[in-house]
Amino acid sequence: SNFYLEKYGSRTSKLYDTISYMMNLLRTLMYIILINQKVKITENVLSSLMYEGYGTAGVAVIVEALTDNRNRTAGDMRHLFDKHGGNLGQSGSVSYMFDKKGVIVIEKNDSLVEDDLMMLALDAGADDFSADDECYEILTSPENFSSVREKLEAEKLEFLEAEIKYVPQNYVSVTEEQAVKLERLIDAL
């Protein structure tokens, strides 16, 4: 730019001012475009949604979904429930039949003594402890789940399952055919 200023004098300074003005304008426009893109990106924030409905044989189903488009997801849920013999319900239509609990499942083995494990879990803050032929199940409140899990992990226990989920208050018996249809619905969801 110094070469042009020396060669063309004041005409170049006007040209230089014009070019400088245009460059500043372009920088400003680029900045505005970048801000708009960032705003559009933040508009596509993922939302957590819960859908409730009934599957085959009146089995209550709760679906937790993470989506960037609520309308599309609602249509997809309705379609999947209809396609597999169920129906999508309103908010609160089945959630009252479930309790949100922390569930920890530990496989039975010879090194575990049931009473010791039960006392360890209850002392750690568990709400309930049950045993069947193959495993132990420990239920906690969602608030105490992490602390109970950490105390059990500190004892070098391995879990078959450790998560917070909806636990049904009642169970429904289904036929083999209904079970297959329910499995298809769950797989599709």
PDB file of N, CA, C and O in Angstrom, residues 29-46:
ATOM      1  N   LEU A  29     -19.577  -7.723   8.746  1.00  0.00           N
ATOM      2  CA  LEU A  29     -20.567  -8.662   8.210  1.00  0.00           C
ATOM      3  C   LEU A  29     -20.210 -10.099   8.566  1.00  0.00           C
ATOM      4  O   LEU A  29     -21.084 -10.896   8.921  1.00  0.00           O
ATOM      5  N   MET A  30     -18.917 -10.437   8.459  1.00  0.00           N
ATOM      6  CA  MET A  30     -18.495 -11.790   8.812  1.00  0.00           C
ATOM      7  C   MET A  30     -18.759 -12.066  10.291  1.00  0.00           C
ATOM      8  O   MET A  30     -19.205 -13.136  10.666  1.00  0.00           O
ATOM      9  N   TYR A  31     -18.516 -11.069  11.129  1.00  0.00           N
ATOM     10  CA  TYR A  31     -18.762 -11.209  12.557  1.00  0.00           C
ATOM     11  C   TYR A  31     -20.254 -11.439  12.808  1.00  0.00           C
ATOM     12  O   TYR A  31     -20.639 -12.302  13.598  1.00  0.00           O
ATOM     13  N   ILE A  32     -21.114 -10.678  12.126  1.00  0.00           N
ATOM     14  CA  ILE A  32     -22.563 -10.845  12.275  1.00  0.00           C
ATOM     15  C   ILE A  32     -22.989 -12.233  11.804  1.00  0.00           C
ATOM     16  O   ILE A  32     -23.797 -12.898  12.449  1.00  0.00           O
ATOM     17  N   ILE A  33     -22.440 -12.692  10.700  1.00  0.00           N
ATOM     18  CA  ILE A  33     -22.778 -14.028  10.188  1.00  0.00           C
ATOM     19  C   ILE A  33     -22.364 -15.096  11.198  1.00  0.00           C
ATOM     20  O   ILE A  33     -23.119 -16.030  11.482  1.00  0.00           O
ATOM     21  N   LEU A  34     -21.164 -14.975  11.765  1.00  0.00           N
ATOM     22  CA  LEU A  34     -20.705 -15.951  12.761  1.00  0.00           C
ATOM     23  C   LEU A  34     -21.601 -15.960  13.984  1.00  0.00           C
ATOM     24  O   LEU A  34     -21.951 -17.018  14.515  1.00  0.00           O
ATOM     25  N   ILE A  35     -22.015 -14.793  14.442  1.00  0.00           N
ATOM     26  CA  ILE A  35     -22.923 -14.716  15.592  1.00  0.00           C
ATOM     27  C   ILE A  35     -24.241 -15.397  15.251  1.00  0.00           C
ATOM     28  O   ILE A  35     -24.778 -16.171  16.044  1.00  0.00           O
ATOM     29  N   ASN A  36     -24.787 -15.143  14.072  1.00  0.00           N
ATOM     30  CA  ASN A  36     -26.044 -15.771  13.667  1.00  0.00           C
ATOM     31  C   ASN A  36     -25.909 -17.288  13.609  1.00  0.00           C
ATOM     32  O   ASN A  36     -26.817 -18.015  13.989  1.00  0.00           O
ATOM     33  N   GLN A  37     -24.770 -17.775  13.110  1.00  0.00           N
ATOM     34  CA  GLN A  37     -24.565 -19.221  13.073  1.00  0.00           C
ATOM     35  C   GLN A  37     -24.508 -19.798  14.472  1.00  0.00           C
ATOM     36  O   GLN A  37     -25.065 -20.859  14.742  1.00  0.00           O
ATOM     37  N   LYS A  38     -23.845 -19.103  15.387  1.00  0.00           N
ATOM     38  CA  LYS A  38     -23.783 -19.584  16.766  1.00  0.00           C
ATOM     39  C   LYS A  38     -25.162 -19.597  17.398  1.00  0.00           C
ATOM     40  O   LYS A  38     -25.505 -20.508  18.134  1.00  0.00           O
ATOM     41  N   VAL A  39     -25.977 -18.585  17.106  1.00  0.00           N
ATOM     42  CA  VAL A  39     -27.339 -18.546  17.630  1.00  0.00           C
ATOM     43  C   VAL A  39     -28.140 -19.720  17.071  1.00  0.00           C
ATOM     44  O   VAL A  39     -28.858 -20.394  17.795  1.00  0.00           O
ATOM     45  N   LYS A  40     -27.982 -20.007  15.776  1.00  0.00           N
ATOM     46  CA  LYS A  40     -28.695 -21.139  15.184  1.00  0.00           C
ATOM     47  C   LYS A  40     -28.250 -22.448  15.804  1.00  0.00           C
ATOM     48  O   LYS A  40     -29.051 -23.339  16.037  1.00  0.00           O
ATOM     49  N   ILE A  41     -26.961 -22.576  16.096  1.00  0.00           N
ATOM     50  CA  ILE A  41     -26.460 -23.793  16.724  1.00  0.00           C
ATOM     51  C   ILE A  41     -27.054 -23.952  18.116  1.00  0.00           C
ATOM     52  O   ILE A  41     -27.485 -25.027  18.497  1.00  0.00           O
ATOM     53  N   THR A  42     -27.122 -22.861  18.885  1.00  0.00           N
ATOM     54  CA  THR A  42     -27.667 -22.969  20.230  1.00  0.00           C
ATOM     55  C   THR A  42     -29.178 -23.174  20.224  1.00  0.00           C
ATOM     56  O   THR A  42     -29.732 -23.670  21.185  1.00  0.00           O
ATOM     57  N   GLU A  43     -29.852 -22.821  19.129  1.00  0.00           N
ATOM     58  CA  GLU A  43     -31.281 -23.096  19.029  1.00  0.00           C
ATOM     59  C   GLU A  43     -31.539 -24.595  18.907  1.00  0.00           C
ATOM     60  O   GLU A  43     -32.603 -25.073  19.244  1.00  0.00           O
ATOM     61  N   ASN A  44     -30.570 -25.368  18.418  1.00  0.00           N
ATOM     62  CA  ASN A  44     -30.725 -26.801  18.234  1.00  0.00           C
ATOM     63  C   ASN A  44     -30.254 -27.576  19.466  1.00  0.00           C
ATOM     64  O   ASN A  44     -29.678 -28.636  19.363  1.00  0.00           O
ATOM     65  N   VAL A  45     -30.507 -27.042  20.629  1.00  0.00           N
ATOM     66  CA  VAL A  45     -30.137 -27.702  21.869  1.00  0.00           C
ATOM     67  C   VAL A  45     -31.022 -28.930  22.055  1.00  0.00           C
ATOM     68  O   VAL A  45     -32.211 -28.917  21.759  1.00  0.00           O
ATOM     69  N   LEU A  46     -30.433 -29.994  22.546  1.00  0.00           N
ATOM     70  CA  LEU A  46     -31.182 -31.217  22.762  1.00  0.00           C
ATOM     71  C   LEU A  46     -32.096 -31.077  23.972  1.00  0.00           C
ATOM     72  O   LEU A  46     -31.721 -30.499  24.978  1.00  0.00           O
TER      73      LEU A  46
END
